[in-house]
Coordinates of N, CA and C in Angstrom, one line a residue:
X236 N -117.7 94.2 25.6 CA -117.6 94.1 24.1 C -116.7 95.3 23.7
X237 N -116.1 94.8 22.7 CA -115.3 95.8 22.0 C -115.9 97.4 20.9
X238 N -115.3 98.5 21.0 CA -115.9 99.0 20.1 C -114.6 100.1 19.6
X239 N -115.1 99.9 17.7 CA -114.1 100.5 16.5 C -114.6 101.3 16.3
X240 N -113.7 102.2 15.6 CA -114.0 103.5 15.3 C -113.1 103.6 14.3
X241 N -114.0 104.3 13.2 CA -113.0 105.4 12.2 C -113.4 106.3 12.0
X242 N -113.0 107.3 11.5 CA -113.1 108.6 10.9 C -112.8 109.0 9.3
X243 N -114.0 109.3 9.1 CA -113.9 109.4 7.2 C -114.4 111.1 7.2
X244 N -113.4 111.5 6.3 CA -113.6 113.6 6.3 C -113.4 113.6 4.6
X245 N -114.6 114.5 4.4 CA -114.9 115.3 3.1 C -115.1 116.2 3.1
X246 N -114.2 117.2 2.1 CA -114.3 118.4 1.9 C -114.5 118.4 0.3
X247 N -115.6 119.7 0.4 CA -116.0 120.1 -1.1 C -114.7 120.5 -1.8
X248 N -114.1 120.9 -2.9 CA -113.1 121.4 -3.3 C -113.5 122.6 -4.0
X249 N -113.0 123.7 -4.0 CA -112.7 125.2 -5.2 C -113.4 124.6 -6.5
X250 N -114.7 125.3 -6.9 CA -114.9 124.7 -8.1 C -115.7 123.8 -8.5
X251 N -116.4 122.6 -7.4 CA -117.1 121.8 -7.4 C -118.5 122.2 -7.3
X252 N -119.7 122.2 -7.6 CA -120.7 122.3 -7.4 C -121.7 121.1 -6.8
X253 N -122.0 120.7 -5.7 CA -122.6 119.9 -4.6 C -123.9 119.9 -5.5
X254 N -124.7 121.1 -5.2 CA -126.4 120.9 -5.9 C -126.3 120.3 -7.1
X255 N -125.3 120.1 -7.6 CA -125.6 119.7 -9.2 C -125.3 118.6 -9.2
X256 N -124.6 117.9 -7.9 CA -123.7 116.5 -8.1 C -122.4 116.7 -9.0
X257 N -121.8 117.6 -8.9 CA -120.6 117.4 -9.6 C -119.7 118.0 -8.6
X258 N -119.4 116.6 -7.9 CA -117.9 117.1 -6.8 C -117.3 115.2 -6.9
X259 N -116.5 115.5 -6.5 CA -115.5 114.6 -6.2 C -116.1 113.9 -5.2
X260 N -115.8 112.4 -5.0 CA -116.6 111.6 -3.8 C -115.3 111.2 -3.3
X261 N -114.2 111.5 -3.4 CA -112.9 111.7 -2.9 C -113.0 111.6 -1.5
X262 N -112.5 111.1 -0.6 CA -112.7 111.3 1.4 C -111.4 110.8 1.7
X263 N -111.1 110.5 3.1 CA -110.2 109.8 3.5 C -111.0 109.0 4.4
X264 N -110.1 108.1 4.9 CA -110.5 107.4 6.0 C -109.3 107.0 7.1
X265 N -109.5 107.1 8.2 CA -108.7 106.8 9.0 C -109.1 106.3 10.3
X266 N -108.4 105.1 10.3 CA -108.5 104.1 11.6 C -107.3 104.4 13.0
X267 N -108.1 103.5 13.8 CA -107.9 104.1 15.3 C -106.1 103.8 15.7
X268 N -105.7 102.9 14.8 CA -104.3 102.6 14.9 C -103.7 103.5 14.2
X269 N -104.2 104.2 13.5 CA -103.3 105.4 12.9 C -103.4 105.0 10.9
X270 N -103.9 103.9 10.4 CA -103.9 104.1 8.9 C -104.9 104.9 9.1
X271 N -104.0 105.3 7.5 CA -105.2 106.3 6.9 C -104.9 106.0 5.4
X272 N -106.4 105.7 4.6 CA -106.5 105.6 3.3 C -107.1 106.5 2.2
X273 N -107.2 106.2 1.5 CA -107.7 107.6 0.4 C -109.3 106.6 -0.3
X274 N -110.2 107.5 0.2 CA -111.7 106.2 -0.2 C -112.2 107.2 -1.2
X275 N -113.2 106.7 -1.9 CA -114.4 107.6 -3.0 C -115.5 106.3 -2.9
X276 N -116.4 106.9 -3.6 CA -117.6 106.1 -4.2 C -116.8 105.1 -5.4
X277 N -117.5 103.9 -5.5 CA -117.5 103.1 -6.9 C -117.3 103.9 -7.8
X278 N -116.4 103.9 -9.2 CA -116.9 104.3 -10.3 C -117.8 103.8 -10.5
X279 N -118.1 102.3 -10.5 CA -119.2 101.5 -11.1 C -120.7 102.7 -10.3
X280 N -120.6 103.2 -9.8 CA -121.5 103.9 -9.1 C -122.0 105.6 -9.6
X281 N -120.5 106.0 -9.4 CA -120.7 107.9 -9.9 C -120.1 108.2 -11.0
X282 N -119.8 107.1 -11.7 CA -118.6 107.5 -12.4 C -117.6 108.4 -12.6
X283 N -117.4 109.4 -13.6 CA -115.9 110.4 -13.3 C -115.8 110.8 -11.5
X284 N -116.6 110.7 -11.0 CA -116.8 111.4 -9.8 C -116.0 110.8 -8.6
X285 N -115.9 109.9 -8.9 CA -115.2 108.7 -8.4 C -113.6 108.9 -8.3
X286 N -112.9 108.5 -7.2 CA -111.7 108.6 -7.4 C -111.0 107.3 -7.4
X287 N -110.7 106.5 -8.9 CA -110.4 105.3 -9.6 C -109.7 104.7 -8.5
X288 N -108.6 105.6 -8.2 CA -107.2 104.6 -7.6 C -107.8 104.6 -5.7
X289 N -108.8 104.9 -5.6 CA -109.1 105.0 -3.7 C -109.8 103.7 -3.8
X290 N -110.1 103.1 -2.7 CA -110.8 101.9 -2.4 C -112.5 102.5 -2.0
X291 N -113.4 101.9 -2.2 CA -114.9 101.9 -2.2 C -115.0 101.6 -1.0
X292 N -116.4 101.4 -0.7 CA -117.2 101.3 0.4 C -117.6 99.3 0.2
X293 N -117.7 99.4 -1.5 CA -117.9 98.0 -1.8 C -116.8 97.0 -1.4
X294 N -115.7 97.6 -2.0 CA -114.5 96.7 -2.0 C -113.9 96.5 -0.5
X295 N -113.9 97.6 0.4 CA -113.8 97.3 2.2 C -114.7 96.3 2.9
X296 N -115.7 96.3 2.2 CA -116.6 95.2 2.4 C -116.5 94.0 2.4
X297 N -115.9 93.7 0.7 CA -115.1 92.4 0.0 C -114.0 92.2 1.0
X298 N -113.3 93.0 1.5 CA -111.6 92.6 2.0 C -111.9 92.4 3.0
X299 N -113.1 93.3 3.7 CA -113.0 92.8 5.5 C -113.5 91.5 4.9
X300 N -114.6 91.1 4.8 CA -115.2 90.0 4.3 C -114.2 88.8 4.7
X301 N -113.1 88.9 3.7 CA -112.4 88.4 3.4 C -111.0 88.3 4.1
X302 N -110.4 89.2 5.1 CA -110.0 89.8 6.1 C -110.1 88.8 7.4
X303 N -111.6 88.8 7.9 CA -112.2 87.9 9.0 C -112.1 86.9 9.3
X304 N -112.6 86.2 7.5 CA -112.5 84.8 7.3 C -111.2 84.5 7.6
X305 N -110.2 84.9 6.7 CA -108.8 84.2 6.8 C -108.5 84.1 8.6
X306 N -108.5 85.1 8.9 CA -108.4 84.9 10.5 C -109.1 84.5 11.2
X307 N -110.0 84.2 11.0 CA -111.2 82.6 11.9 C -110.3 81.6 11.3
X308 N -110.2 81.2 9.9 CA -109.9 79.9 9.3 C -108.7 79.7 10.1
X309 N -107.6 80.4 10.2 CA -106.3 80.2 10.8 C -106.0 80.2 12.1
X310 N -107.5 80.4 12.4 CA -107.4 80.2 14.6 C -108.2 78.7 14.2
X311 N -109.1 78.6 13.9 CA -109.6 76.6 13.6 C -108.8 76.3 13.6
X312 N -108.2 75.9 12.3 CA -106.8 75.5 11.8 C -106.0 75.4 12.8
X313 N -105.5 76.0 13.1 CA -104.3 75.9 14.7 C -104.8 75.0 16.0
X314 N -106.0 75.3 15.9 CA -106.9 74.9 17.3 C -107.0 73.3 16.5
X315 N -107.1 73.3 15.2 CA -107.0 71.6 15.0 C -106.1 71.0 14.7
X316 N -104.9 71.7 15.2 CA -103.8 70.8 15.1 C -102.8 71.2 13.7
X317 N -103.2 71.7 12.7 CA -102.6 72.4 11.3 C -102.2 73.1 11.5
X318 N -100.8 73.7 10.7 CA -99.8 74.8 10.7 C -100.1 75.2 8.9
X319 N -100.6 76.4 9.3 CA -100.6 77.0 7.5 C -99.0 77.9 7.7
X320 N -98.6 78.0 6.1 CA -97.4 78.5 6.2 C -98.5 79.7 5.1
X321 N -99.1 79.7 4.3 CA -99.5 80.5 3.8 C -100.8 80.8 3.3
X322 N -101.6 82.0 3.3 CA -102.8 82.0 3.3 C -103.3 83.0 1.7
X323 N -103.9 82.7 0.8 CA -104.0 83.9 -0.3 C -105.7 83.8 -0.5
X324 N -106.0 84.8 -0.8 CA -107.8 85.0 -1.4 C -107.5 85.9 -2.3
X325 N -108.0 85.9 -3.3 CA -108.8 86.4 -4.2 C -110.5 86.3 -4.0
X326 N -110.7 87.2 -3.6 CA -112.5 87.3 -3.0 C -112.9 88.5 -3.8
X327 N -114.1 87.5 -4.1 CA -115.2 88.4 -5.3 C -116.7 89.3 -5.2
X328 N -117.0 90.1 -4.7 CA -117.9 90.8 -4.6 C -119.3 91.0 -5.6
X329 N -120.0 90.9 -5.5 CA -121.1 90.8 -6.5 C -122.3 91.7 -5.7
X330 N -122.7 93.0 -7.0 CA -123.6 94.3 -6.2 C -124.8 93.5 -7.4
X331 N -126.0 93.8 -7.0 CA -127.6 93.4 -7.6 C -128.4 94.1 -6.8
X332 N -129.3 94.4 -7.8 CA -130.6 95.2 -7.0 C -131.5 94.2 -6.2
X333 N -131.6 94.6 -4.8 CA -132.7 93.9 -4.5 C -134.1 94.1 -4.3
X334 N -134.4 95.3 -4.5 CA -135.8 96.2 -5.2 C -135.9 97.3 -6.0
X335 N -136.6 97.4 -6.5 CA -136.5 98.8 -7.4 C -135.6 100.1 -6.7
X336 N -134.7 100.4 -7.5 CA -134.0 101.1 -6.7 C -133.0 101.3 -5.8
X337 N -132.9 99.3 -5.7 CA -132.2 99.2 -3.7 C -131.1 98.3 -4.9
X338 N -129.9 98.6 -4.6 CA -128.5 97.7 -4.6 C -128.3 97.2 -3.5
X339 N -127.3 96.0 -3.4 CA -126.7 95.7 -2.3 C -125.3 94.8 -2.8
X340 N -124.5 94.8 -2.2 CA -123.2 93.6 -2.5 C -124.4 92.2 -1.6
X341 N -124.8 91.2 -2.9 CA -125.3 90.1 -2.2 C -124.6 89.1 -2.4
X342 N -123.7 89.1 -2.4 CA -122.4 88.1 -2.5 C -121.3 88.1 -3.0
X343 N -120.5 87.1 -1.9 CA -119.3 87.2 -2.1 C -118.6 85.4 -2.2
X344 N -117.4 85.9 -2.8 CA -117.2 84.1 -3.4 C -115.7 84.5 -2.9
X345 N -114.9 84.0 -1.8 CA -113.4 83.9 -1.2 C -113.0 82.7 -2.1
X346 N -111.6 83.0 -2.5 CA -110.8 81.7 -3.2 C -110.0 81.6 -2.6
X347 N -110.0 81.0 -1.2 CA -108.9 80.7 -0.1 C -107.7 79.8 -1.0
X348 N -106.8 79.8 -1.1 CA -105.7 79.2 -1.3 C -104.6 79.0 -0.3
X349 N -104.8 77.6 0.5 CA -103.3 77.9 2.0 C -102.5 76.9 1.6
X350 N -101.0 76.6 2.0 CA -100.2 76.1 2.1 C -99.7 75.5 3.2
X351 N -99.6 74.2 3.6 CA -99.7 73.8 4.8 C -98.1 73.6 5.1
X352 N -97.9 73.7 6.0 CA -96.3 73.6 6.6 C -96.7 72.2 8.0
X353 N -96.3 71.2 7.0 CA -96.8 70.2 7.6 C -97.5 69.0 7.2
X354 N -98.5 68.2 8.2 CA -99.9 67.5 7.2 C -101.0 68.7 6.9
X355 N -101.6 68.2 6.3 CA -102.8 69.0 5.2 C -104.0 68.6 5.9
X356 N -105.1 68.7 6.1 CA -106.4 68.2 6.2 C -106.6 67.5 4.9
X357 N -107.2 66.1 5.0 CA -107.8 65.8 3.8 C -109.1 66.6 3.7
X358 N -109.9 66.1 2.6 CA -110.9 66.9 1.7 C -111.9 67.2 2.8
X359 N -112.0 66.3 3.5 CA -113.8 66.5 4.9 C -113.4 67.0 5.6
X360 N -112.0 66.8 6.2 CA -111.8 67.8 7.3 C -111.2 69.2 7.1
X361 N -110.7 69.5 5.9 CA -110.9 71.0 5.1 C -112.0 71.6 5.1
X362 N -113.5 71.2 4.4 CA -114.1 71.5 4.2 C -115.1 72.1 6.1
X363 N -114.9 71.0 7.2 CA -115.0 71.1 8.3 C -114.9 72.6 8.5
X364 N -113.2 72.6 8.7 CA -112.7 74.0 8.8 C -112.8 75.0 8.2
X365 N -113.4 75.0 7.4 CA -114.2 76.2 6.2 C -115.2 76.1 6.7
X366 N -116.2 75.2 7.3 CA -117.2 76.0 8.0 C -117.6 76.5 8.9
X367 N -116.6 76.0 9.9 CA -116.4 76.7 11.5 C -115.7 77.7 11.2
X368 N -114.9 78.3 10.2 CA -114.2 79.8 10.1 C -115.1 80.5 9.7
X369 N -116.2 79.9 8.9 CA -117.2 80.7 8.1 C -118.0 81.1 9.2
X370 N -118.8 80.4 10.0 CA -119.8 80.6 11.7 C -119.1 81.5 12.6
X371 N -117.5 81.2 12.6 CA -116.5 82.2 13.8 C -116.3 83.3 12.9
X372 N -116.3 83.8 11.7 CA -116.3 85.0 11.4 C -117.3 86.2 12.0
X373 N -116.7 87.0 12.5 CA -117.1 88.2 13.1 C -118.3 88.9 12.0
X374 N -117.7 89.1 10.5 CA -117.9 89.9 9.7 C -119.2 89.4 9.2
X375 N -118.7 88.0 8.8 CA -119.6 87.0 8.1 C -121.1 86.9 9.3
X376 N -120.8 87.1 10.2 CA -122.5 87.1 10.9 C -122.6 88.7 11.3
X377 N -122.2 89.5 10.5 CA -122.4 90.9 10.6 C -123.8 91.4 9.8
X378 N -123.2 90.7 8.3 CA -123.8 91.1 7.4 C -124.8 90.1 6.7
X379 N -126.3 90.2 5.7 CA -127.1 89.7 5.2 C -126.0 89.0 3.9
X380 N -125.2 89.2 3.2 CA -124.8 88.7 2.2 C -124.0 87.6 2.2
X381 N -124.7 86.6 1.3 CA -124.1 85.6 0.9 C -122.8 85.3 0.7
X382 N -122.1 84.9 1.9 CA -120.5 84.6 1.7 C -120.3 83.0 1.5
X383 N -119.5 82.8 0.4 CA -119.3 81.5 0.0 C -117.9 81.2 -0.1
X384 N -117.3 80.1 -0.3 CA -115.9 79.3 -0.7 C -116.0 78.7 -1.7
X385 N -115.0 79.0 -2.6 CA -114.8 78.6 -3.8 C -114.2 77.4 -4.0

């Protein structure tokens, strides 16, 4: 089996005070091929504390999510015979408490939109391939949350 690694580093900054919760949730993160991104907590979570323009822990979630899928759909897809010329999502995240106290992202809604270079699948055999990409997703049998197609 394969195994990923990243590395996420935070430092307190000049000025911040930790005990009080007033620091920056500002980090980086960096993967094994060499990106590196600028991550924080949700505002929807710490608010000011947050650094608006970095990606969350939620939204990495949404994109791998979303990430996986497209790349299972387009190995099916190929393996059935279709040529996509183009693949787009708009994929939607949705956080809810699931106990007093406990959040979680319990769903997500992908708005796959492909372009076929070629024939198309009609409607049943579309929908086919949307659920064998959904089963061959790595991601999608990772996690407890409801991932759907829109």
């Amino acid at each position: 089996m394969a195994t990923y690694t990243a590395d996420v580093r935070w430092a307190l900054a000049a000025g911040e005070d930790f005990a009080a919760g007033r620091y920056s949730r500002g980090h980086t993160l960096r993967f094994d091929g060499g990106v590196e991104l600028a991550g924080s907590a949700s505002p929807h979570v710490v608010g000011k504390w947050a650094v608006a323009s970095a990606v969350d822990p939620e939204e990495m979630l949404v994109a791998a999510l979303s990430s996986c899928y497209m790349l299972s759909f387009l190995h099916v897809a190929r393996l059935a015979g279709f040529s996509a010329r183009t693949y787009r999502d708009h994929a939607e995240g949705t956080m809810a408490e699931i106990a007093p106290g406990r959040q979680a992202v319990t769903r997500v809604v992908l708005h796959p939109r492909i372009e076929w270079a070629g024939p198309a699948p009609d409607a049943e055999r579309l929908a086919a391939l949307h659920e064998e990409a959904h089963q061959t997703c790595f991601i999608a049998n990772s996690v407890r949350t409801e991932v759907t197609v829109a």
